[in-house]
Amino acid sequence: MIPITEFKGRDVAVFGLARTGLAAARALTAGGARVHAWDDNDVTRAKAEAAGVPVSDINSRDWRSFAALVLSPGVPLTFPEPHRVVTLADATGVPIVSDIELFARAVNALPATQRPKLIGVTGTNGKSTTSALIAHILKEAGKDVRLGGNIGEAILDLPPLHPGAYYVIELSSYQLDLTSSLRLDAAVWLNTTPDHLDRHGDMNAYVAAKKRIFLNQGAADWAIIGVDDLYCAKVCTDLTRAAVQHVAPISSGQALGRGVCALDGKIVDALSGRSEIVADLAQAPALAGKHNAQNAAAAYAATRVLGVDAKAIAQAMNTFPGLPHRLERVASIGGVRFINDSKATNANAAAQALAVYPRVYWIAGGVAKEGGIEELAPFFPRIAKAYLIGQSAGDFSDTLRGKVPVTMAGHLEAAVRLAFNDARASGEPHPVVLLSPACASFDQFKSYEDRGQQFKAFVAALADAQAQRNGGAA
């Protein structure tokens, strides 16, 4: 835990008691603040109270007594309208901060000689894989590494700050919205496609939130930014012209005269202006696909500018195990391969998975994002059959009609069984059953992790059933 001492002896409201809110409440309490934690959900409040968090109904308190409101990232800040606690804070002049902002202030309070290295990663897609890959490379290079934020542990639950440590922080647009003091030694912005517009309102607001990752950087810091989409490319151009910090463009689609690119499965380092092939992603099984090529280019750039040797980076990429629920190889049953890509919660992420495999039996559906799966049309010829589940099944079926054979599976367990039977009967060599839903999970599951775990459990049960049949036949 990282104790937050800034509000010692003062009253602080914490709203939202999921992972980040609980961590903030614990860190503030450890630092001597009087914490008043609240959540609108009765069950969540009860769990927090059972965990020793001081629960107090902040709706009935005098807000003028609060030194700050720590707001969990999922709580609406501005759009479609501010949450009532945001309105209360604004009306009474109470500063609103995030757990990331508390972390940043704790770092900034340290003498320069005791400041750890901070690496932040954002982007519509790929930020979890890139964050984990950066942490893996740094660990393999012998560094003291902590990984958290929007991935794994909440930032304030990480071990205490000390010199020599490297904090790799995955940052969502929700978290960046409420962060103003964070200065990153290396700030990575991978890509931008329309997402979370229900929170930000439009693309301008979404891009503005993402751009905050470069706040406070100076001449010694690095901005590492993808240039394969128009939004990020423009920001890269603007940052380069401003010349406030070092800027390293990255790409998985074009050769760069400066920066790092991934072309034909090779990482090319042109950070110094001289191009050199430094890694072969064919040797890194967990980094298959063009999207992972961009992730690898970004991770290479971030760790290289922090002083890690190029050969050490390449070797570490080869041993990267990958992330659960992102192109995770689950099992092979009777020659049918099962791939868990439950983390693909929008069409753009699903496109990255569909691009990896020439032909798939595709399980998709859930709570669709704006635009549905229209943008996946170029990949429809790769889909042998689609097995649709969840709330979006009807709309997805309409989109696929006449282009892809469809089975309305309804639920994941049925989809796994039906896809396996069809894949096995196809006669294709090593057919692939791919769970890449292109949707959020909350209609039928607690989270995308829950969806992925259930997928793996259904595949395991299928494997057991096949083993019993084979044993009986023998």
PDB file of N, CA and C in Angstrom, residues 76-164:
ATOM      1  N   PRO A  76     -19.810   8.983 -13.670  1.00  0.00           N
ATOM      2  CA  PRO A  76     -19.884  10.051 -14.675  1.00  0.00           C
ATOM      3  C   PRO A  76     -19.414  11.399 -14.134  1.00  0.00           C
ATOM      4  N   LEU A  77     -18.496  12.013 -14.874  1.00  0.00           N
ATOM      5  CA  LEU A  77     -17.925  13.283 -14.468  1.00  0.00           C
ATOM      6  C   LEU A  77     -18.629  14.465 -15.138  1.00  0.00           C
ATOM      7  N   THR A  78     -18.851  14.347 -16.455  1.00  0.00           N
ATOM      8  CA  THR A  78     -19.470  15.454 -17.190  1.00  0.00           C
ATOM      9  C   THR A  78     -20.610  15.018 -18.111  1.00  0.00           C
ATOM     10  N   PHE A  79     -20.510  13.839 -18.692  1.00  0.00           N
ATOM     11  CA  PHE A  79     -21.464  13.410 -19.708  1.00  0.00           C
ATOM     12  C   PHE A  79     -21.989  12.019 -19.368  1.00  0.00           C
ATOM     13  N   PRO A  80     -23.269  11.700 -19.596  1.00  0.00           N
ATOM     14  CA  PRO A  80     -24.302  12.579 -20.156  1.00  0.00           C
ATOM     15  C   PRO A  80     -24.702  13.716 -19.217  1.00  0.00           C
ATOM     16  N   GLU A  81     -24.421  13.517 -17.924  1.00  0.00           N
ATOM     17  CA  GLU A  81     -24.550  14.602 -16.954  1.00  0.00           C
ATOM     18  C   GLU A  81     -23.728  14.214 -15.734  1.00  0.00           C
ATOM     19  N   PRO A  82     -23.230  15.187 -14.988  1.00  0.00           N
ATOM     20  CA  PRO A  82     -22.421  14.860 -13.813  1.00  0.00           C
ATOM     21  C   PRO A  82     -23.234  14.069 -12.784  1.00  0.00           C
ATOM     22  N   HIS A  83     -22.572  13.122 -12.149  1.00  0.00           N
ATOM     23  CA  HIS A  83     -23.205  12.418 -11.037  1.00  0.00           C
ATOM     24  C   HIS A  83     -23.505  13.422  -9.925  1.00  0.00           C
ATOM     25  N   ARG A  84     -24.491  13.119  -9.111  1.00  0.00           N
ATOM     26  CA  ARG A  84     -24.909  14.081  -8.087  1.00  0.00           C
ATOM     27  C   ARG A  84     -23.767  14.443  -7.143  1.00  0.00           C
ATOM     28  N   VAL A  85     -22.840  13.502  -6.839  1.00  0.00           N
ATOM     29  CA  VAL A  85     -21.737  13.846  -5.936  1.00  0.00           C
ATOM     30  C   VAL A  85     -20.764  14.805  -6.613  1.00  0.00           C
ATOM     31  N   VAL A  86     -20.655  14.716  -7.929  1.00  0.00           N
ATOM     32  CA  VAL A  86     -19.835  15.680  -8.665  1.00  0.00           C
ATOM     33  C   VAL A  86     -20.456  17.070  -8.565  1.00  0.00           C
ATOM     34  N   THR A  87     -21.766  17.124  -8.719  1.00  0.00           N
ATOM     35  CA  THR A  87     -22.483  18.398  -8.601  1.00  0.00           C
ATOM     36  C   THR A  87     -22.333  18.980  -7.195  1.00  0.00           C
ATOM     37  N   LEU A  88     -22.440  18.132  -6.178  1.00  0.00           N
ATOM     38  CA  LEU A  88     -22.276  18.583  -4.793  1.00  0.00           C
ATOM     39  C   LEU A  88     -20.874  19.133  -4.551  1.00  0.00           C
ATOM     40  N   ALA A  89     -19.874  18.415  -5.061  1.00  0.00           N
ATOM     41  CA  ALA A  89     -18.489  18.863  -4.886  1.00  0.00           C
ATOM     42  C   ALA A  89     -18.261  20.204  -5.570  1.00  0.00           C
ATOM     43  N   ASP A  90     -18.751  20.323  -6.797  1.00  0.00           N
ATOM     44  CA  ASP A  90     -18.581  21.584  -7.527  1.00  0.00           C
ATOM     45  C   ASP A  90     -19.277  22.742  -6.809  1.00  0.00           C
ATOM     46  N   ALA A  91     -20.461  22.478  -6.281  1.00  0.00           N
ATOM     47  CA  ALA A  91     -21.238  23.538  -5.625  1.00  0.00           C
ATOM     48  C   ALA A  91     -20.579  24.036  -4.341  1.00  0.00           C
ATOM     49  N   THR A  92     -19.811  23.157  -3.690  1.00  0.00           N
ATOM     50  CA  THR A  92     -19.192  23.518  -2.409  1.00  0.00           C
ATOM     51  C   THR A  92     -17.686  23.751  -2.530  1.00  0.00           C
ATOM     52  N   GLY A  93     -17.180  23.707  -3.762  1.00  0.00           N
ATOM     53  CA  GLY A  93     -15.763  23.985  -3.972  1.00  0.00           C
ATOM     54  C   GLY A  93     -14.834  22.890  -3.509  1.00  0.00           C
ATOM     55  N   VAL A  94     -15.323  21.657  -3.445  1.00  0.00           N
ATOM     56  CA  VAL A  94     -14.493  20.534  -3.014  1.00  0.00           C
ATOM     57  C   VAL A  94     -13.719  19.991  -4.224  1.00  0.00           C
ATOM     58  N   PRO A  95     -12.397  19.936  -4.170  1.00  0.00           N
ATOM     59  CA  PRO A  95     -11.620  19.406  -5.291  1.00  0.00           C
ATOM     60  C   PRO A  95     -11.947  17.928  -5.545  1.00  0.00           C
ATOM     61  N   ILE A  96     -12.072  17.562  -6.815  1.00  0.00           N
ATOM     62  CA  ILE A  96     -12.346  16.177  -7.200  1.00  0.00           C
ATOM     63  C   ILE A  96     -11.068  15.580  -7.759  1.00  0.00           C
ATOM     64  N   VAL A  97     -10.645  14.458  -7.215  1.00  0.00           N
ATOM     65  CA  VAL A  97      -9.400  13.812  -7.655  1.00  0.00           C
ATOM     66  C   VAL A  97      -9.636  12.320  -7.862  1.00  0.00           C
ATOM     67  N   SER A  98      -8.693  11.706  -8.542  1.00  0.00           N
ATOM     68  CA  SER A  98      -8.713  10.247  -8.754  1.00  0.00           C
ATOM     69  C   SER A  98      -7.633   9.599  -7.899  1.00  0.00           C
ATOM     70  N   ASP A  99      -7.659   8.279  -7.858  1.00  0.00           N
ATOM     71  CA  ASP A  99      -6.587   7.568  -7.151  1.00  0.00           C
ATOM     72  C   ASP A  99      -5.244   7.796  -7.847  1.00  0.00           C
ATOM     73  N   ILE A 100      -5.257   7.940  -9.171  1.00  0.00           N
ATOM     74  CA  ILE A 100      -4.018   8.203  -9.900  1.00  0.00           C
ATOM     75  C   ILE A 100      -3.459   9.568  -9.515  1.00  0.00           C
ATOM     76  N   GLU A 101      -4.337  10.548  -9.347  1.00  0.00           N
ATOM     77  CA  GLU A 101      -3.892  11.878  -8.931  1.00  0.00           C
ATOM     78  C   GLU A 101      -3.286  11.836  -7.534  1.00  0.00           C
ATOM     79  N   LEU A 102      -3.872  11.074  -6.622  1.00  0.00           N
ATOM     80  CA  LEU A 102      -3.289  10.931  -5.281  1.00  0.00           C
ATOM     81  C   LEU A 102      -1.898  10.325  -5.369  1.00  0.00           C
ATOM     82  N   PHE A 103      -1.760   9.309  -6.213  1.00  0.00           N
ATOM     83  CA  PHE A 103      -0.448   8.678  -6.428  1.00  0.00           C
ATOM     84  C   PHE A 103       0.546   9.706  -6.966  1.00  0.00           C
ATOM     85  N   ALA A 104       0.124  10.480  -7.981  1.00  0.00           N
ATOM     86  CA  ALA A 104       1.015  11.468  -8.594  1.00  0.00           C
ATOM     87  C   ALA A 104       1.496  12.485  -7.571  1.00  0.00           C
ATOM     88  N   ARG A 105       0.596  12.944  -6.719  1.00  0.00           N
ATOM     89  CA  ARG A 105       0.985  13.935  -5.714  1.00  0.00           C
ATOM     90  C   ARG A 105       1.968  13.343  -4.706  1.00  0.00           C
ATOM     91  N   ALA A 106       1.770  12.081  -4.368  1.00  0.00           N
ATOM     92  CA  ALA A 106       2.709  11.430  -3.443  1.00  0.00           C
ATOM     93  C   ALA A 106       4.096  11.331  -4.062  1.00  0.00           C
ATOM     94  N   VAL A 107       4.157  11.017  -5.358  1.00  0.00           N
ATOM     95  CA  VAL A 107       5.445  10.963  -6.052  1.00  0.00           C
ATOM     96  C   VAL A 107       6.081  12.348  -6.109  1.00  0.00           C
ATOM     97  N   ASN A 108       5.283  13.355  -6.451  1.00  0.00           N
ATOM     98  CA  ASN A 108       5.814  14.709  -6.595  1.00  0.00           C
ATOM     99  C   ASN A 108       6.330  15.286  -5.283  1.00  0.00           C
ATOM    100  N   ALA A 109       5.851  14.765  -4.164  1.00  0.00           N
ATOM    101  CA  ALA A 109       6.300  15.245  -2.855  1.00  0.00           C
ATOM    102  C   ALA A 109       7.675  14.713  -2.479  1.00  0.00           C
ATOM    103  N   LEU A 110       8.162  13.723  -3.226  1.00  0.00           N
ATOM    104  CA  LEU A 110       9.466  13.130  -2.930  1.00  0.00           C
ATOM    105  C   LEU A 110      10.593  14.018  -3.446  1.00  0.00           C
ATOM    106  N   PRO A 111      11.754  13.995  -2.780  1.00  0.00           N
ATOM    107  CA  PRO A 111      12.937  14.646  -3.365  1.00  0.00           C
ATOM    108  C   PRO A 111      13.265  14.002  -4.716  1.00  0.00           C
ATOM    109  N   ALA A 112      13.822  14.775  -5.623  1.00  0.00           N
ATOM    110  CA  ALA A 112      14.103  14.283  -6.975  1.00  0.00           C
ATOM    111  C   ALA A 112      14.954  13.016  -6.957  1.00  0.00           C
ATOM    112  N   THR A 113      15.864  12.909  -6.001  1.00  0.00           N
ATOM    113  CA  THR A 113      16.752  11.744  -5.946  1.00  0.00           C
ATOM    114  C   THR A 113      16.037  10.475  -5.517  1.00  0.00           C
ATOM    115  N   GLN A 114      14.836  10.621  -4.938  1.00  0.00           N
ATOM    116  CA  GLN A 114      14.095   9.454  -4.462  1.00  0.00           C
ATOM    117  C   GLN A 114      12.913   9.101  -5.367  1.00  0.00           C
ATOM    118  N   ARG A 115      12.768   9.817  -6.463  1.00  0.00           N
ATOM    119  CA  ARG A 115      11.618   9.616  -7.339  1.00  0.00           C
ATOM    120  C   ARG A 115      11.772   8.335  -8.159  1.00  0.00           C
ATOM    121  N   PRO A 116      10.759   7.453  -8.130  1.00  0.00           N
ATOM    122  CA  PRO A 116      10.824   6.264  -8.988  1.00  0.00           C
ATOM    123  C   PRO A 116      10.560   6.643 -10.440  1.00  0.00           C
ATOM    124  N   LYS A 117      10.827   5.715 -11.350  1.00  0.00           N
ATOM    125  CA  LYS A 117      10.505   5.916 -12.758  1.00  0.00           C
ATOM    126  C   LYS A 117       9.035   5.570 -12.985  1.00  0.00           C
ATOM    127  N   LEU A 118       8.355   6.393 -13.783  1.00  0.00           N
ATOM    128  CA  LEU A 118       6.937   6.186 -14.065  1.00  0.00           C
ATOM    129  C   LEU A 118       6.725   6.021 -15.560  1.00  0.00           C
ATOM    130  N   ILE A 119       6.044   4.943 -15.920  1.00  0.00           N
ATOM    131  CA  ILE A 119       5.703   4.667 -17.316  1.00  0.00           C
ATOM    132  C   ILE A 119       4.202   4.514 -17.392  1.00  0.00           C
ATOM    133  N   GLY A 120       3.535   5.313 -18.230  1.00  0.00           N
ATOM    134  CA  GLY A 120       2.088   5.234 -18.374  1.00  0.00           C
ATOM    135  C   GLY A 120       1.698   4.793 -19.773  1.00  0.00           C
ATOM    136  N   VAL A 121       0.612   4.043 -19.863  1.00  0.00           N
ATOM    137  CA  VAL A 121       0.153   3.519 -21.152  1.00  0.00           C
ATOM    138  C   VAL A 121      -1.344   3.750 -21.283  1.00  0.00           C
ATOM    139  N   THR A 122      -1.757   4.351 -22.404  1.00  0.00           N
ATOM    140  CA  THR A 122      -3.170   4.483 -22.714  1.00  0.00           C
ATOM    141  C   THR A 122      -3.393   4.128 -24.173  1.00  0.00           C
ATOM    142  N   GLY A 123      -4.655   4.150 -24.592  1.00  0.00           N
ATOM    143  CA  GLY A 123      -5.025   3.775 -25.956  1.00  0.00           C
ATOM    144  C   GLY A 123      -6.380   3.099 -25.930  1.00  0.00           C
ATOM    145  N   THR A 124      -7.084   3.136 -27.042  1.00  0.00           N
ATOM    146  CA  THR A 124      -8.374   2.458 -27.089  1.00  0.00           C
ATOM    147  C   THR A 124      -8.190   0.954 -26.953  1.00  0.00           C
ATOM    148  N   ASN A 125      -7.202   0.430 -27.636  1.00  0.00           N
ATOM    149  CA  ASN A 125      -6.940  -1.012 -27.601  1.00  0.00           C
ATOM    150  C   ASN A 125      -5.454  -1.272 -27.382  1.00  0.00           C
ATOM    151  N   GLY A 126      -5.176  -2.379 -26.689  1.00  0.00           N
ATOM    152  CA  GLY A 126      -3.794  -2.827 -26.537  1.00  0.00           C
ATOM    153  C   GLY A 126      -3.082  -2.337 -25.303  1.00  0.00           C
ATOM    154  N   LYS A 127      -3.723  -1.476 -24.498  1.00  0.00           N
ATOM    155  CA  LYS A 127      -2.982  -0.902 -23.378  1.00  0.00           C
ATOM    156  C   LYS A 127      -2.640  -1.929 -22.301  1.00  0.00           C
ATOM    157  N   SER A 128      -3.512  -2.904 -22.086  1.00  0.00           N
ATOM    158  CA  SER A 128      -3.206  -3.921 -21.073  1.00  0.00           C
ATOM    159  C   SER A 128      -2.029  -4.788 -21.512  1.00  0.00           C
ATOM    160  N   THR A 129      -2.062  -5.257 -22.764  1.00  0.00           N
ATOM    161  CA  THR A 129      -0.960  -6.077 -23.266  1.00  0.00           C
ATOM    162  C   THR A 129       0.341  -5.294 -23.247  1.00  0.00           C
ATOM    163  N   THR A 130       0.297  -4.041 -23.690  1.00  0.00           N
ATOM    164  CA  THR A 130       1.516  -3.236 -23.738  1.00  0.00           C
ATOM    165  C   THR A 130       2.051  -2.958 -22.343  1.00  0.00           C
ATOM    166  N   SER A 131       1.162  -2.651 -21.405  1.00  0.00           N
ATOM    167  CA  SER A 131       1.601  -2.424 -20.021  1.00  0.00           C
ATOM    168  C   SER A 131       2.268  -3.671 -19.458  1.00  0.00           C
ATOM    169  N   ALA A 132       1.620  -4.812 -19.643  1.00  0.00           N
ATOM    170  CA  ALA A 132       2.182  -6.068 -19.128  1.00  0.00           C
ATOM    171  C   ALA A 132       3.497  -6.410 -19.806  1.00  0.00           C
ATOM    172  N   LEU A 133       3.594  -6.124 -21.108  1.00  0.00           N
ATOM    173  CA  LEU A 133       4.831  -6.414 -21.840  1.00  0.00           C
ATOM    174  C   LEU A 133       5.965  -5.509 -21.361  1.00  0.00           C
ATOM    175  N   ILE A 134       5.691  -4.236 -21.152  1.00  0.00           N
ATOM    176  CA  ILE A 134       6.713  -3.332 -20.623  1.00  0.00           C
ATOM    177  C   ILE A 134       7.199  -3.819 -19.262  1.00  0.00           C
ATOM    178  N   ALA A 135       6.259  -4.187 -18.389  1.00  0.00           N
ATOM    179  CA  ALA A 135       6.634  -4.684 -17.061  1.00  0.00           C
ATOM    180  C   ALA A 135       7.475  -5.946 -17.171  1.00  0.00           C
ATOM    181  N   HIS A 136       7.102  -6.839 -18.092  1.00  0.00           N
ATOM    182  CA  HIS A 136       7.851  -8.084 -18.278  1.00  0.00           C
ATOM    183  C   HIS A 136       9.276  -7.795 -18.744  1.00  0.00           C
ATOM    184  N   ILE A 137       9.427  -6.898 -19.701  1.00  0.00           N
ATOM    185  CA  ILE A 137      10.764  -6.561 -20.212  1.00  0.00           C
ATOM    186  C   ILE A 137      11.627  -5.970 -19.102  1.00  0.00           C
ATOM    187  N   LEU A 138      11.049  -5.051 -18.332  1.00  0.00           N
ATOM    188  CA  LEU A 138      11.811  -4.427 -17.253  1.00  0.00           C
ATOM    189  C   LEU A 138      12.210  -5.444 -16.186  1.00  0.00           C
ATOM    190  N   LYS A 139      11.300  -6.350 -15.866  1.00  0.00           N
ATOM    191  CA  LYS A 139      11.634  -7.396 -14.878  1.00  0.00           C
ATOM    192  C   LYS A 139      12.757  -8.280 -15.385  1.00  0.00           C
ATOM    193  N   GLU A 140      12.670  -8.670 -16.663  1.00  0.00           N
ATOM    194  CA  GLU A 140      13.718  -9.511 -17.241  1.00  0.00           C
ATOM    195  C   GLU A 140      15.060  -8.781 -17.272  1.00  0.00           C
ATOM    196  N   ALA A 141      15.013  -7.452 -17.298  1.00  0.00           N
ATOM    197  CA  ALA A 141      16.237  -6.650 -17.280  1.00  0.00           C
ATOM    198  C   ALA A 141      16.735  -6.400 -15.857  1.00  0.00           C
ATOM    199  N   GLY A 142      16.062  -7.002 -14.877  1.00  0.00           N
ATOM    200  CA  GLY A 142      16.524  -6.911 -13.495  1.00  0.00           C
ATOM    201  C   GLY A 142      16.015  -5.718 -12.719  1.00  0.00           C
ATOM    202  N   LYS A 143      14.985  -5.058 -13.226  1.00  0.00           N
ATOM    203  CA  LYS A 143      14.448  -3.887 -12.538  1.00  0.00           C
ATOM    204  C   LYS A 143      13.404  -4.289 -11.491  1.00  0.00           C
ATOM    205  N   ASP A 144      13.233  -3.398 -10.517  1.00  0.00           N
ATOM    206  CA  ASP A 144      12.192  -3.554  -9.500  1.00  0.00           C
ATOM    207  C   ASP A 144      10.913  -2.946 -10.076  1.00  0.00           C
ATOM    208  N   VAL A 145       9.969  -3.788 -10.479  1.00  0.00           N
ATOM    209  CA  VAL A 145       8.832  -3.331 -11.284  1.00  0.00           C
ATOM    210  C   VAL A 145       7.522  -3.548 -10.545  1.00  0.00           C
ATOM    211  N   ARG A 146       6.621  -2.546 -10.630  1.00  0.00           N
ATOM    212  CA  ARG A 146       5.262  -2.663 -10.105  1.00  0.00           C
ATOM    213  C   ARG A 146       4.291  -2.322 -11.234  1.00  0.00           C
ATOM    214  N   LEU A 147       3.315  -3.154 -11.454  1.00  0.00           N
ATOM    215  CA  LEU A 147       2.335  -2.980 -12.537  1.00  0.00           C
ATOM    216  C   LEU A 147       0.952  -2.772 -11.926  1.00  0.00           C
ATOM    217  N   GLY A 148       0.263  -1.712 -12.335  1.00  0.00           N
ATOM    218  CA  GLY A 148      -1.066  -1.485 -11.767  1.00  0.00           C
ATOM    219  C   GLY A 148      -1.807  -0.376 -12.488  1.00  0.00           C
ATOM    220  N   GLY A 149      -2.831   0.146 -11.819  1.00  0.00           N
ATOM    221  CA  GLY A 149      -3.700   1.154 -12.417  1.00  0.00           C
ATOM    222  C   GLY A 149      -4.950   0.506 -12.958  1.00  0.00           C
ATOM    223  N   ASN A 150      -5.147   0.605 -14.251  1.00  0.00           N
ATOM    224  CA  ASN A 150      -6.326   0.003 -14.883  1.00  0.00           C
ATOM    225  C   ASN A 150      -6.145  -1.487 -15.125  1.00  0.00           C
ATOM    226  N   ILE A 151      -4.975  -2.014 -14.789  1.00  0.00           N
ATOM    227  CA  ILE A 151      -4.676  -3.440 -14.928  1.00  0.00           C
ATOM    228  C   ILE A 151      -4.210  -3.962 -13.574  1.00  0.00           C
ATOM    229  N   GLY A 152      -4.604  -5.167 -13.236  1.00  0.00           N
ATOM    230  CA  GLY A 152      -4.111  -5.773 -12.004  1.00  0.00           C
ATOM    231  C   GLY A 152      -4.529  -4.997 -10.765  1.00  0.00           C
ATOM    232  N   GLU A 153      -3.547  -4.669  -9.925  1.00  0.00           N
ATOM    233  CA  GLU A 153      -3.838  -3.993  -8.667  1.00  0.00           C
ATOM    234  C   GLU A 153      -4.110  -2.511  -8.883  1.00  0.00           C
ATOM    235  N   ALA A 154      -4.980  -1.962  -8.032  1.00  0.00           N
ATOM    236  CA  ALA A 154      -5.166  -0.512  -8.018  1.00  0.00           C
ATOM    237  C   ALA A 154      -3.849   0.152  -7.660  1.00  0.00           C
ATOM    238  N   ILE A 155      -3.616   1.339  -8.204  1.00  0.00           N
ATOM    239  CA  ILE A 155      -2.312   1.982  -8.064  1.00  0.00           C
ATOM    240  C   ILE A 155      -1.907   2.172  -6.608  1.00  0.00           C
ATOM    241  N   LEU A 156      -2.874   2.485  -5.729  1.00  0.00           N
ATOM    242  CA  LEU A 156      -2.532   2.753  -4.332  1.00  0.00           C
ATOM    243  C   LEU A 156      -2.376   1.484  -3.508  1.00  0.00           C
ATOM    244  N   ASP A 157      -2.672   0.331  -4.096  1.00  0.00           N
ATOM    245  CA  ASP A 157      -2.430  -0.944  -3.422  1.00  0.00           C
ATOM    246  C   ASP A 157      -1.039  -1.495  -3.734  1.00  0.00           C
ATOM    247  N   LEU A 158      -0.295  -0.823  -4.611  1.00  0.00           N
ATOM    248  CA  LEU A 158       1.048  -1.274  -4.948  1.00  0.00           C
ATOM    249  C   LEU A 158       2.004  -1.014  -3.787  1.00  0.00           C
ATOM    250  N   PRO A 159       3.164  -1.690  -3.771  1.00  0.00           N
ATOM    251  CA  PRO A 159       4.122  -1.477  -2.678  1.00  0.00           C
ATOM    252  C   PRO A 159       4.567  -0.018  -2.590  1.00  0.00           C
ATOM    253  N   PRO A 160       5.003   0.406  -1.404  1.00  0.00           N
ATOM    254  CA  PRO A 160       5.352   1.820  -1.186  1.00  0.00           C
ATOM    255  C   PRO A 160       6.414   2.326  -2.153  1.00  0.00           C
ATOM    256  N   LEU A 161       6.385   3.639  -2.364  1.00  0.00           N
ATOM    257  CA  LEU A 161       7.327   4.301  -3.257  1.00  0.00           C
ATOM    258  C   LEU A 161       8.754   4.204  -2.721  1.00  0.00           C
ATOM    259  N   HIS A 162       9.694   3.957  -3.614  1.00  0.00           N
ATOM    260  CA  HIS A 162      11.094   4.076  -3.212  1.00  0.00           C
ATOM    261  C   HIS A 162      11.967   4.253  -4.450  1.00  0.00           C
ATOM    262  N   PRO A 163      13.135   4.856  -4.301  1.00  0.00           N
ATOM    263  CA  PRO A 163      13.987   5.092  -5.464  1.00  0.00           C
ATOM    264  C   PRO A 163      14.403   3.779  -6.109  1.00  0.00           C
ATOM    265  N   GLY A 164      14.547   3.812  -7.415  1.00  0.00           N
ATOM    266  CA  GLY A 164      14.960   2.627  -8.146  1.00  0.00           C
ATOM    267  C   GLY A 164      13.821   1.779  -8.657  1.00  0.00           C
TER     268      GLY A 164
END
